[in-house]
């Protein structure tokens, strides 16, 4: 360790001498940006982009158990609505009788279940019912994973079975890495690893896990996740016959003692490539008020990192666009994702399956409230700062967007009409799912439509599964509610989400919907607009080319990358023709 930090120090000094102007400029640029950013960083609402200075615990959890019945059976999935041709009402699958499903050849049904080969068969199905049933709820996706992506995933699963926790390779490698950490030389290990570290809220964590997994695919590493109690029981294991959970007793549970990648490997870093490299390095790509350009998108740094057996990866961001800016990854990415804009759609559907507990909550809520509707409308409302955008402003914005674009009908006068239950059955019914920390929105909308007739004659019912008032971090129950909300939103036929919200990014990609985005009323004259890609926005993209020059026009240098409309500082993947 001593030796390596000496040589790293030398390289920092070289950097400081060689590039003082660049660093000055970088700091000035970022400071001015972060000054503006402060406004957003007060955000403590669910599902949003948040700063890294996370407050945890301390708040009181209001538990309403989603207002759900606990003893809903799974005999009838509710599915995508009774009138949908994809609705498989003829089948009875119960939670308790899944293990006995006999193995069979791949049928069309099986193909649909496995999402066109994205998923692999062979899992103990009772351990993760959602993997088997989610296709009853989501519309079939028109976006097919490429054969190359499928083969990469199958190879990855094999690698994970060989090198994951509890394997011989893993045990030996971890010993070597622990030892050589003290020894100051890089360990020659059988496998190489990424340990994903959480940052920010659940939405941020999901998009950063997907990004880290793609990085693992690109670099031949095994990805493990450090899940604290707050994420226990949210997701199924994604990789067949192995676990992705970093064992709690691992000496690497805490990344604190590990060197941090920031000023150590930068522009001049290539000169420091020697055996003094650490065995473990903490790569923090997250936002911090002092973070400078990391040059993570540069080939030379990727070569350096490839020598380090264990990387801790922390981002809280969808940093996938930076891979598309890295020349050495380009060819592989093009083969994996010939349709670039469904990258997260595939990664997300591959990795994130609700646990049985989450699935029970999702499906029972769906069956009780949403299945009977002719159309399901998801409204994801995130208030960044109630002082800047008071609830009334946001409510007006929502009504303006949904009424103006005919997603919801206008109310006819204030005349109360009484609907008998038989009348109700004859009506076209739209169910609105409101996802917000604030109950106010669901209640307000409910009152708008209660006992009122509408211009279209449609009956509007409004549901809000949770309303936590405050985003909570490191809180399992809160995360479970958030995950249920995200998934329910992804089952909507029409989706409206809030600018900059990672929560909305995940919902739209899992459900393959192009939502209406509510813009920030402080900065935008437009109320809302239809989204143009399924991809999340990378909020803190690289700002410099690898030679240190600032990137002035991202679109001209990187044909697949454009600035986001919901957060113009960020970038996202687009089709080259857009
Ligand atoms: C960040 O956290 C530190 C220590 O927990 C605290 O002193 C500081 O005020 C926090 N800053 C912000 C912006 O919340
Ligand atoms: C939690 O609730 C208790 C009792 O209602 C109250 O005394 C306490 O201050 C609350 N804590 C927080 C962090 O709100
Ligand atoms: C739950 O199940 C019990 C027994 O099966 C039944 O009596 C009860 O009505 C059910 N509760 C609800 C809310 O359906
Ligand atoms: C069900 O589907 C049929 C044929 O597609 C259509 O004519 C009918 O209006 C639908 N019913 C409802 C309630 O949507
Ligand atoms: C499904 O279960 C219901 C009641 O549990 C039964 O009436 C029906 O026949 C079953 N359907 C099939 C296809 O087994
Ligand atoms: C499970 O399903 C099999 C057929 O696949 C059936 O023979 C068996 O009786 C079922 N068991 C239970 C407990 O329902
Ligand atoms: C330290 O590293 C050297 C060189 O790789 C190796 O020979 C030696 O055994 C290591 N010492 C320990 C205690 O691991
Ligand atoms: C997964 O484990 C099961 C049960 O041990 C085994 O039958 C199966 O062959 C394994 N699959 C793979 C691909 O390793
Ligand atoms: C929405 O807002 C625009 C501009 O503020 C206004 O012209 C329009 O009438 C509003 N539409 C509705 C349905 O409220
Ligand atoms: C709607 O009608 C029901 C039954 O007639 C009544 O109990 C309720 O108070 C009404 N709500 C509103 C908001 O008018």
XYZ file of C-alpha atoms and ligand atoms in Angstrom:
718
model
C 0.000 0.000 0.000
C 2.804 2.381 0.940
C 4.628 1.842 -2.314
C 1.554 2.238 -4.427
C 0.399 5.393 -2.762
C 3.897 6.823 -3.229
C 3.804 6.274 -6.945
C 0.233 7.463 -7.120
C 1.237 10.588 -5.287
C 3.951 11.095 -7.858
C 1.415 10.851 -10.608
C -0.822 13.376 -8.924
C 2.079 15.760 -8.735
C 2.763 15.221 -12.425
C -0.879 15.939 -13.106
C -0.794 19.078 -11.052
C 2.240 20.375 -12.854
C 1.180 19.363 -16.305
C -2.446 20.365 -16.217
C -2.962 23.163 -13.744
C -4.978 25.247 -16.157
C -7.275 22.406 -17.002
C -7.971 21.664 -13.366
C -8.647 25.322 -12.647
C -11.027 25.564 -15.526
C -12.727 22.333 -14.530
C -13.234 23.511 -10.995
C -14.566 26.879 -12.083
C -16.928 25.306 -14.537
C -18.225 22.797 -12.098
C -18.540 25.273 -9.266
C -20.778 27.492 -11.292
C -22.848 24.499 -12.249
C -23.057 23.216 -8.727
C -24.146 26.602 -7.544
C -27.187 26.166 -9.700
C -27.491 22.569 -8.611
C -28.025 23.473 -4.961
C -31.571 24.259 -5.837
C -32.196 20.636 -6.709
C -30.127 19.138 -3.993
C -32.695 19.952 -1.350
C -34.740 17.259 -2.916
C -35.735 14.601 -0.473
C -38.672 13.296 -2.405
C -39.045 9.741 -3.490
C -37.538 8.517 -6.649
C -35.627 11.563 -7.572
C -32.138 12.537 -8.339
C -30.597 13.308 -5.014
C -27.307 14.521 -3.764
C -24.869 12.225 -2.055
C -25.167 13.709 1.399
C -27.952 11.390 2.248
C -29.671 11.533 5.576
C -30.702 8.172 6.790
C -33.154 6.837 9.297
C -34.583 9.074 11.951
C -37.907 9.513 10.268
C -41.137 7.883 11.291
C -42.478 5.297 8.915
C -46.169 5.491 8.290
C -47.256 2.005 7.543
C -50.517 1.386 5.886
C -49.502 -1.900 4.315
C -50.583 -0.472 0.978
C -54.165 -0.926 2.130
C -54.075 -4.396 0.684
C -55.739 -7.586 1.556
C -53.120 -10.082 2.540
C -54.866 -13.245 1.477
C -55.302 -12.775 -2.233
C -54.736 -16.012 -4.064
C -52.867 -16.300 -7.281
C -55.295 -18.585 -9.023
C -56.284 -15.831 -11.340
C -53.602 -13.332 -12.236
C -55.874 -10.513 -13.167
C -53.470 -10.144 -16.030
C -53.680 -7.366 -18.543
C -57.432 -7.048 -18.366
C -60.135 -9.411 -19.291
C -60.472 -8.234 -22.834
C -56.835 -8.638 -23.698
C -55.878 -11.477 -25.992
C -52.749 -11.965 -23.951
C -54.749 -12.668 -20.877
C -54.152 -16.256 -19.844
C -57.214 -16.833 -17.729
C -57.324 -20.482 -18.667
C -54.359 -21.248 -16.482
C -54.262 -21.844 -12.793
C -50.855 -21.393 -11.283
C -50.622 -21.201 -7.565
C -47.675 -20.073 -5.536
C -47.442 -23.443 -3.879
C -47.516 -25.600 -6.959
C -44.876 -24.110 -9.171
C -42.059 -26.517 -8.485
C -44.004 -29.338 -10.018
C -44.208 -27.657 -13.419
C -42.755 -30.315 -15.669
C -39.867 -29.373 -17.957
C -41.022 -28.926 -21.523
C -39.660 -27.896 -24.886
C -39.596 -24.204 -25.723
C -43.058 -23.197 -26.839
C -44.262 -19.753 -27.927
C -45.540 -19.317 -24.436
C -42.186 -20.226 -23.003
C -40.504 -17.785 -25.382
C -42.769 -15.016 -24.186
C -42.161 -15.963 -20.597
C -38.410 -15.811 -21.118
C -38.715 -12.423 -22.831
C -37.401 -13.655 -26.182
C -34.381 -15.348 -24.675
C -33.341 -12.543 -22.354
C -34.073 -14.801 -19.391
C -32.878 -18.341 -18.971
C -34.980 -21.272 -17.872
C -33.941 -23.598 -15.079
C -34.689 -21.424 -12.066
C -36.595 -22.821 -9.145
C -39.759 -21.064 -10.172
C -41.398 -20.969 -6.759
C -38.493 -18.914 -5.463
C -39.337 -16.120 -7.860
C -42.885 -16.193 -9.150
C -42.632 -12.816 -10.870
C -40.056 -14.135 -13.320
C -42.677 -16.597 -14.477
C -45.692 -14.331 -14.362
C -44.578 -10.820 -15.298
C -45.389 -11.404 -18.960
C -49.040 -11.786 -18.026
C -48.987 -8.202 -16.837
C -46.652 -6.413 -19.230
C -47.510 -6.116 -22.882
C -45.143 -8.174 -25.042
C -42.198 -5.982 -25.976
C -41.558 -5.217 -29.647
C -37.887 -4.768 -28.725
C -36.062 -8.055 -29.112
C -32.703 -8.680 -27.453
C -29.974 -9.396 -30.003
C -28.622 -12.959 -30.231
C -25.253 -11.522 -29.295
C -26.607 -9.969 -26.101
C -28.274 -13.257 -25.248
C -25.020 -15.159 -25.713
C -23.161 -12.588 -23.599
C -25.702 -13.044 -20.828
C -25.444 -16.833 -20.927
C -21.646 -16.571 -20.776
C -21.906 -14.121 -17.936
C -24.136 -16.464 -15.947
C -21.539 -19.186 -16.424
C -18.794 -16.870 -15.220
C -20.866 -15.906 -12.207
C -21.444 -19.572 -11.340
C -17.681 -20.120 -11.521
C -16.583 -16.994 -9.657
C -19.527 -15.929 -7.513
C -19.650 -16.116 -3.728
C -19.092 -19.587 -2.242
C -17.061 -20.845 -5.174
C -13.448 -21.921 -4.873
C -12.248 -19.240 -7.278
C -14.035 -16.567 -5.272
C -12.687 -17.720 -1.929
C -9.126 -17.938 -3.188
C -9.301 -14.624 -5.022
C -10.706 -12.764 -2.044
C -7.902 -14.138 0.114
C -5.323 -13.011 -2.428
C -6.831 -9.563 -2.709
C -7.030 -9.116 1.056
C -3.412 -10.152 1.418
C -1.985 -8.128 -1.415
C -3.835 -5.095 -0.170
C -1.377 -5.164 2.690
C 1.487 -6.256 0.504
C 1.259 -3.366 -1.920
C 1.236 -5.465 -5.062
C -1.640 -6.285 -7.266
C -2.883 -9.826 -6.862
C -3.061 -12.143 -9.841
C -6.551 -13.519 -9.401
C -8.535 -16.096 -11.349
C -11.491 -13.762 -11.784
C -12.034 -10.042 -11.599
C -14.825 -8.387 -9.647
C -17.068 -5.388 -9.241
C -18.739 -4.673 -5.961
C -21.651 -2.369 -6.558
C -22.219 0.141 -3.778
C -25.553 1.881 -3.190
C -26.000 5.637 -3.408
C -29.142 7.783 -3.287
C -32.696 6.465 -3.509
C -33.983 3.230 -4.990
C -34.530 4.610 -8.502
C -30.931 5.826 -8.651
C -29.734 2.521 -7.285
C -31.574 0.510 -9.928
C -30.199 2.523 -12.837
C -26.688 2.399 -11.417
C -26.882 -1.366 -10.853
C -27.889 -1.820 -14.482
C -24.966 0.383 -15.567
C -22.520 -1.505 -13.368
C -23.772 -4.791 -14.742
C -23.192 -3.626 -18.305
C -19.699 -2.556 -17.242
C -19.175 -6.071 -15.863
C -20.306 -7.545 -19.198
C -17.943 -5.276 -21.094
C -14.933 -5.946 -18.899
C -15.405 -9.626 -18.082
C -15.934 -8.983 -14.399
C -18.286 -10.598 -11.915
C -20.725 -8.185 -10.312
C -21.689 -8.474 -6.672
C -24.055 -6.116 -4.923
C -23.712 -4.784 -1.425
C -27.301 -4.888 -0.217
C -27.924 -3.662 3.298
C -31.063 -4.495 5.242
C -32.899 -1.791 3.322
C -32.878 -3.860 0.150
C -33.427 -7.247 1.713
C -36.235 -9.149 0.037
C -36.911 -6.673 -2.769
C -35.454 -8.500 -5.749
C -34.969 -12.076 -6.871
C -31.527 -13.435 -7.619
C -30.913 -12.609 -11.263
C -28.243 -15.202 -12.102
C -29.073 -18.890 -12.356
C -27.676 -21.123 -9.614
C -25.656 -18.406 -7.946
C -25.985 -15.337 -5.811
C -25.111 -11.756 -6.574
C -25.188 -10.729 -2.917
C -21.851 -9.807 -1.426
C -21.664 -11.897 1.756
C -22.022 -9.702 4.802
C -18.991 -11.318 6.363
C -16.832 -10.351 3.394
C -13.759 -8.322 4.365
C -14.847 -6.050 1.511
C -18.220 -5.151 2.971
C -16.767 -1.741 3.764
C -14.971 0.106 1.024
C -13.606 2.651 3.436
C -10.051 1.409 3.593
C -9.763 1.160 -0.155
C -8.103 3.800 -2.259
C -10.429 6.031 -4.217
C -10.351 6.575 -7.925
C -10.607 10.261 -8.549
C -7.463 12.279 -8.623
C -5.314 9.160 -8.700
C -5.957 7.991 -12.218
C -6.568 10.791 -14.570
C -5.085 12.221 -17.633
C -1.477 11.521 -16.831
C -2.365 8.187 -15.329
C -1.037 6.067 -18.163
C 2.504 6.660 -16.942
C 1.833 5.024 -13.635
C 0.988 1.615 -15.057
C 3.206 -0.773 -13.162
C 2.790 -3.574 -10.675
C 2.288 -1.068 -7.910
C -1.339 -0.851 -8.751
C -3.720 -1.547 -5.890
C -5.704 -4.783 -5.773
C -8.864 -2.927 -4.956
C -9.998 0.516 -5.934
C -13.099 2.511 -5.115
C -14.480 4.085 -8.287
C -16.881 6.797 -7.277
C -18.737 8.255 -10.232
C -21.410 9.875 -8.111
C -22.075 13.519 -7.739
C -20.161 15.418 -5.127
C -19.612 19.151 -4.869
C -15.878 18.636 -5.321
C -15.835 15.985 -8.015
C -13.764 16.772 -11.037
C -13.804 15.114 -14.416
C -13.018 11.430 -13.922
C -12.044 10.598 -17.503
C -13.702 7.251 -16.902
C -14.802 7.278 -20.554
C -11.206 7.232 -21.757
C -9.452 4.163 -23.113
C -6.244 4.734 -21.150
C -8.071 4.719 -17.843
C -10.018 1.641 -18.831
C -6.730 -0.113 -19.566
C -5.448 0.870 -16.134
C -8.581 -0.258 -14.370
C -8.481 -3.581 -16.182
C -5.387 -4.450 -14.107
C -7.170 -4.070 -10.817
C -8.881 -7.260 -9.652
C -11.521 -5.664 -7.466
C -13.398 -2.464 -8.206
C -15.942 -0.902 -5.916
C -18.366 0.950 -8.117
C -20.541 3.712 -6.761
C -22.503 6.067 -8.949
C -26.202 6.457 -8.252
C -26.454 7.286 -11.930
C -27.170 5.734 -15.298
C -23.610 6.034 -16.588
C -24.154 3.757 -19.592
C -23.877 6.669 -22.081
C -20.237 7.061 -21.004
C -19.502 3.538 -22.306
C -20.777 4.635 -25.698
C -18.205 7.453 -25.512
C -15.359 5.014 -24.788
C -13.730 3.851 -28.036
C -12.666 0.375 -26.801
C -16.253 -0.523 -25.841
C -17.913 0.664 -29.023
C -17.708 -2.467 -31.128
C -18.956 -4.728 -28.401
C -21.816 -2.380 -27.530
C -22.954 -2.150 -31.130
C -23.107 -5.921 -31.317
C -24.966 -6.242 -28.034
C -27.380 -3.398 -28.660
C -28.040 -2.921 -32.360
C -31.087 -0.991 -31.187
C -29.315 1.384 -28.876
C -32.407 2.892 -27.292
C -33.560 -0.343 -25.706
C -30.344 -0.847 -23.724
C -31.867 -0.173 -20.320
C -35.137 -1.831 -21.311
C -33.244 -5.114 -21.748
C -30.847 -4.712 -18.823
C -33.667 -3.753 -16.481
C -35.955 -6.606 -17.483
C -33.055 -9.017 -17.190
C -31.911 -7.975 -13.723
C -34.871 -6.772 -11.712
C -37.552 -9.240 -10.744
C -39.765 -8.467 -7.783
C -39.343 -10.918 -4.900
C -42.362 -13.043 -3.993
C -43.227 -10.619 -1.219
C -43.102 -7.635 -3.574
C -44.945 -9.570 -6.262
C -47.762 -10.398 -3.899
C -48.212 -6.701 -3.143
C -47.976 -5.714 -6.806
C -50.370 -8.310 -8.134
C -52.948 -8.002 -5.396
C -53.069 -4.245 -5.801
C -53.337 -4.700 -9.534
C -56.115 -7.239 -9.293
C -58.144 -5.286 -6.789
C -57.897 -1.901 -8.393
C -56.446 -1.847 -11.857
C -57.356 -5.077 -13.631
C -61.001 -4.144 -14.104
C -60.235 -0.887 -15.898
C -60.264 -0.511 -19.656
C -57.206 1.677 -19.417
C -54.608 2.215 -16.739
C -52.966 5.601 -16.364
C -49.861 5.933 -14.222
C -49.129 9.355 -12.745
C -45.743 9.675 -11.133
C -45.576 12.961 -9.296
C -42.401 14.101 -7.691
C -42.100 17.489 -6.120
C -38.509 18.592 -6.103
C -38.966 21.491 -3.741
C -42.447 22.430 -2.487
C -41.217 25.973 -1.839
C -40.196 26.475 -5.456
C -43.114 24.606 -6.947
C -46.048 24.679 -4.535
C -48.465 21.769 -4.677
C -51.115 23.874 -6.371
C -48.711 24.718 -9.183
C -47.887 21.060 -9.640
C -51.539 20.045 -9.483
C -52.417 22.595 -12.173
C -49.551 21.309 -14.264
C -50.810 17.734 -13.959
C -54.369 18.678 -14.870
C -53.183 20.827 -17.717
C -51.037 18.004 -19.097
C -53.540 15.186 -18.676
C -56.633 17.138 -19.772
C -54.848 19.063 -22.504
C -53.534 15.864 -24.055
C -56.812 14.007 -23.516
C -55.241 11.427 -21.224
C -58.059 12.192 -18.792
C -61.471 13.653 -19.606
C -62.763 16.997 -18.423
C -65.458 16.985 -15.802
C -68.945 18.015 -16.906
C -70.002 20.842 -14.629
C -70.393 20.086 -10.963
C -73.596 18.135 -11.266
C -73.524 15.126 -9.018
C -74.845 11.997 -10.588
C -75.425 8.799 -8.834
C -74.032 5.741 -10.564
C -75.565 2.453 -9.655
C -73.184 -0.460 -9.789
C -74.923 -1.779 -12.898
C -74.513 1.613 -14.566
C -70.888 1.567 -13.622
C -70.324 -1.751 -15.288
C -71.544 -0.388 -18.598
C -69.171 2.555 -18.491
C -65.694 2.712 -19.874
C -63.479 2.837 -16.848
C -60.058 4.369 -16.529
C -58.004 3.672 -13.446
C -55.451 6.262 -12.421
C -52.532 5.080 -10.341
C -50.958 7.977 -8.492
C -47.442 7.508 -7.240
C -46.257 10.319 -5.044
C -44.869 10.950 -1.625
C -47.831 13.232 -1.070
C -51.315 11.790 -0.565
C -52.657 15.195 -1.453
C -52.352 14.511 -5.196
C -54.298 11.281 -5.250
C -56.974 12.728 -2.973
C -57.260 15.889 -4.993
C -57.672 13.964 -8.232
C -60.120 11.562 -6.636
C -62.305 14.471 -5.511
C -62.111 15.957 -8.989
C -63.841 12.927 -10.469
C -65.894 11.596 -7.604
C -69.618 11.469 -8.442
C -69.034 13.576 -11.539
C -69.823 12.816 -15.114
C -67.163 13.490 -17.685
C -67.329 14.847 -21.231
C -66.307 11.475 -22.603
C -68.687 9.538 -20.389
C -65.761 7.640 -18.927
C -65.654 6.734 -15.274
C -62.373 7.694 -13.622
C -61.167 5.916 -10.528
C -58.090 7.089 -8.662
C -55.767 4.972 -6.537
C -52.652 5.827 -4.622
C -50.852 2.856 -3.087
C -48.484 4.835 -0.898
C -47.799 8.355 0.246
C -44.797 8.553 2.466
C -44.534 12.357 2.687
C -40.754 12.105 2.843
C -38.207 10.104 0.969
C -36.445 7.785 3.331
C -33.093 6.209 2.832
C -31.836 2.914 4.141
C -35.372 1.911 5.007
C -36.621 -1.474 3.889
C -40.352 -0.828 4.125
C -40.018 2.423 2.282
C -37.981 0.753 -0.444
C -40.553 -1.998 -0.759
C -43.294 0.575 -1.292
C -41.144 2.416 -3.775
C -40.433 -0.777 -5.694
C -44.137 -1.727 -5.727
C -44.986 1.767 -6.987
C -42.348 1.625 -9.718
C -43.557 -1.746 -10.883
C -47.239 -0.789 -10.830
C -46.394 2.304 -12.872
C -44.642 0.078 -15.378
C -47.945 -1.775 -15.880
C -49.747 1.387 -17.015
C -51.070 1.802 -20.528
C -50.391 5.536 -20.371
C -47.654 6.979 -18.222
C -46.979 10.498 -16.980
C -43.728 11.050 -15.088
C -41.849 13.981 -13.604
C -38.691 15.521 -15.054
C -35.371 14.190 -13.761
C -36.975 11.384 -11.824
C -35.033 8.145 -11.825
C -38.179 6.500 -10.468
C -39.968 7.380 -13.690
C -36.952 6.273 -15.771
C -37.186 2.772 -14.339
C -40.971 2.507 -14.697
C -40.989 3.527 -18.345
C -38.169 1.180 -19.316
C -39.620 -1.858 -17.558
C -43.011 -1.184 -19.129
C -41.732 -0.076 -22.533
C -43.700 3.136 -22.492
C -42.868 6.571 -23.752
C -44.312 8.667 -20.991
C -45.446 12.236 -20.949
C -42.817 14.124 -19.004
C -43.901 16.958 -16.745
C -41.256 19.648 -17.097
C -39.859 21.784 -14.351
C -42.237 24.764 -14.237
C -39.422 26.939 -12.907
C -37.345 26.539 -16.054
C -39.706 25.459 -18.788
C -42.599 27.128 -20.522
C -43.748 23.799 -21.801
C -46.050 21.936 -19.436
C -45.307 18.417 -20.586
C -44.185 16.528 -23.630
C -44.055 12.975 -24.916
C -40.713 11.344 -24.189
C -38.647 10.305 -27.192
C -36.592 7.400 -25.863
C -36.862 4.643 -23.289
C -33.408 5.461 -21.981
C -32.715 7.140 -18.648
C -30.876 10.434 -18.547
C -27.280 10.433 -17.270
C -27.327 13.497 -15.046
C -23.561 13.988 -14.670
C -21.960 13.057 -17.968
C -18.299 13.555 -18.877
C -17.593 17.153 -19.798
C -14.201 16.701 -21.458
C -12.625 14.749 -24.243
C -9.778 12.517 -23.181
C -7.262 15.159 -24.249
C -8.759 17.506 -21.673
C -10.625 19.792 -24.081
C -14.191 20.568 -23.095
C -16.928 18.800 -25.017
C -18.860 21.624 -26.584
C -21.379 19.869 -28.784
C -21.957 16.359 -27.574
C -24.161 15.357 -30.516
C -21.550 16.126 -33.170
C -18.843 14.035 -31.466
C -21.063 11.222 -30.267
C -23.815 10.453 -32.747
C -25.844 8.354 -30.298
C -25.846 10.890 -27.509
C -28.001 13.970 -27.001
C -28.797 16.262 -24.126
C -31.895 15.284 -22.198
C -34.982 17.412 -22.439
C -35.990 16.914 -18.833
C -32.553 17.896 -17.543
C -30.514 19.654 -20.169
C -27.192 19.220 -18.394
C -27.540 15.437 -18.696
C -27.227 13.206 -21.753
C -29.026 10.151 -23.027
C -28.745 7.522 -25.727
C -30.725 8.080 -28.901
C -30.914 6.552 -32.348
C -28.406 8.217 -34.618
C -31.223 9.421 -36.850
C -32.981 11.353 -34.087
C -23.765 16.661 4.931
O -23.536 15.812 6.009
C -22.717 16.388 6.988
C -22.406 15.353 8.060
O -23.408 14.398 8.119
C -23.420 17.628 7.557
O -22.597 18.241 8.527
C -23.696 18.606 6.447
O -24.441 19.715 6.928
C -24.479 17.933 5.339
N -24.630 18.842 4.219
C -25.780 18.992 3.570
C -25.743 19.912 2.404
O -26.804 18.398 3.880
C -41.526 9.999 15.557
O -42.716 9.961 16.246
C -42.584 10.189 17.651
C -43.924 10.004 18.316
O -44.955 10.270 17.413
C -42.006 11.592 17.850
O -41.821 11.804 19.237
C -40.687 11.680 17.141
O -40.183 13.013 17.245
C -40.833 11.337 15.680
N -39.532 11.298 15.057
C -39.283 11.865 13.903
C -37.898 11.769 13.405
O -40.148 12.446 13.270
C -59.143 -13.788 3.916
O -59.316 -15.186 3.979
C -60.227 -15.571 4.975
C -60.236 -17.080 5.051
O -59.853 -17.659 3.843
C -61.588 -15.005 4.635
O -62.538 -15.389 5.609
C -61.511 -13.508 4.564
O -62.716 -12.959 4.142
C -60.423 -13.059 3.606
N -60.240 -11.650 3.698
C -60.408 -10.877 2.668
C -60.210 -9.442 2.928
O -60.681 -11.307 1.573
C -63.312 -6.197 -26.128
O -62.739 -6.487 -27.382
C -63.652 -6.447 -28.443
C -62.936 -6.909 -29.704
O -61.631 -6.413 -29.729
C -64.212 -5.042 -28.572
O -65.155 -4.991 -29.625
C -64.907 -4.671 -27.269
O -65.362 -3.332 -27.327
C -63.940 -4.804 -26.114
N -64.633 -4.599 -24.857
C -64.189 -3.782 -23.933
C -64.994 -3.693 -22.698
O -63.161 -3.133 -24.082
C -58.914 -23.041 -12.119
O -59.371 -23.058 -10.803
C -60.752 -22.898 -10.675
C -61.117 -22.858 -9.201
O -60.012 -23.003 -8.390
C -61.444 -24.061 -11.391
O -62.849 -23.884 -11.321
C -61.010 -24.064 -12.853
O -61.556 -25.175 -13.506
C -59.513 -24.125 -12.959
N -59.098 -24.010 -14.343
C -58.229 -24.838 -14.898
C -57.903 -24.581 -16.329
O -57.690 -25.735 -14.273
C -49.541 -29.592 -8.607
O -49.694 -29.728 -10.013
C -49.739 -31.055 -10.466
C -49.860 -31.042 -11.982
O -48.908 -30.211 -12.529
C -50.923 -31.770 -9.820
O -50.923 -33.121 -10.217
C -50.801 -31.687 -8.312
O -51.945 -32.254 -7.714
C -50.673 -30.252 -7.857
N -50.422 -30.176 -6.443
C -51.074 -29.359 -5.647
C -50.693 -29.391 -4.211
O -51.935 -28.601 -6.068
C 4.024 -10.010 -1.299
O 4.204 -9.967 -2.703
C 5.341 -10.675 -3.164
C 5.458 -10.421 -4.649
O 4.289 -10.759 -5.346
C 5.177 -12.128 -2.830
O 6.326 -12.836 -3.219
C 5.009 -12.283 -1.320
O 4.747 -13.610 -1.010
C 3.882 -11.422 -0.826
N 3.769 -11.460 0.603
C 2.658 -11.752 1.252
C 2.723 -11.726 2.736
O 1.622 -12.038 0.669
C -28.638 -25.417 -11.735
O -28.833 -26.207 -10.581
C -29.675 -27.312 -10.800
C -29.929 -27.975 -9.458
O -28.752 -28.152 -8.771
C -29.038 -28.258 -11.796
O -29.863 -29.338 -12.043
C -28.803 -27.495 -13.095
O -28.116 -28.296 -14.011
C -28.022 -26.233 -12.839
N -27.970 -25.464 -14.077
C -26.867 -24.934 -14.527
C -26.933 -24.258 -15.849
O -25.815 -24.974 -13.908
C -52.710 24.630 -20.182
O -51.863 25.758 -20.071
C -51.800 26.548 -21.233
C -50.761 27.617 -21.038
O -50.564 27.910 -19.703
C -53.167 27.131 -21.502
O -53.135 27.897 -22.671
C -54.137 25.978 -21.675
O -55.448 26.479 -21.856
C -54.123 25.070 -20.486
N -54.949 23.916 -20.774
C -55.772 23.372 -19.901
C -56.545 22.186 -20.367
O -55.874 23.788 -18.775
C -70.281 10.768 -3.707
O -71.449 10.001 -3.571
C -71.467 9.202 -2.404
C -72.720 8.355 -2.453
O -73.767 9.010 -3.035
C -71.423 10.123 -1.181
O -71.413 9.343 -0.011
C -70.195 10.966 -1.244
O -70.145 11.887 -0.174
C -70.098 11.724 -2.545
N -68.824 12.384 -2.610
C -68.675 13.591 -3.120
C -67.309 14.142 -3.100
O -69.597 14.199 -3.589
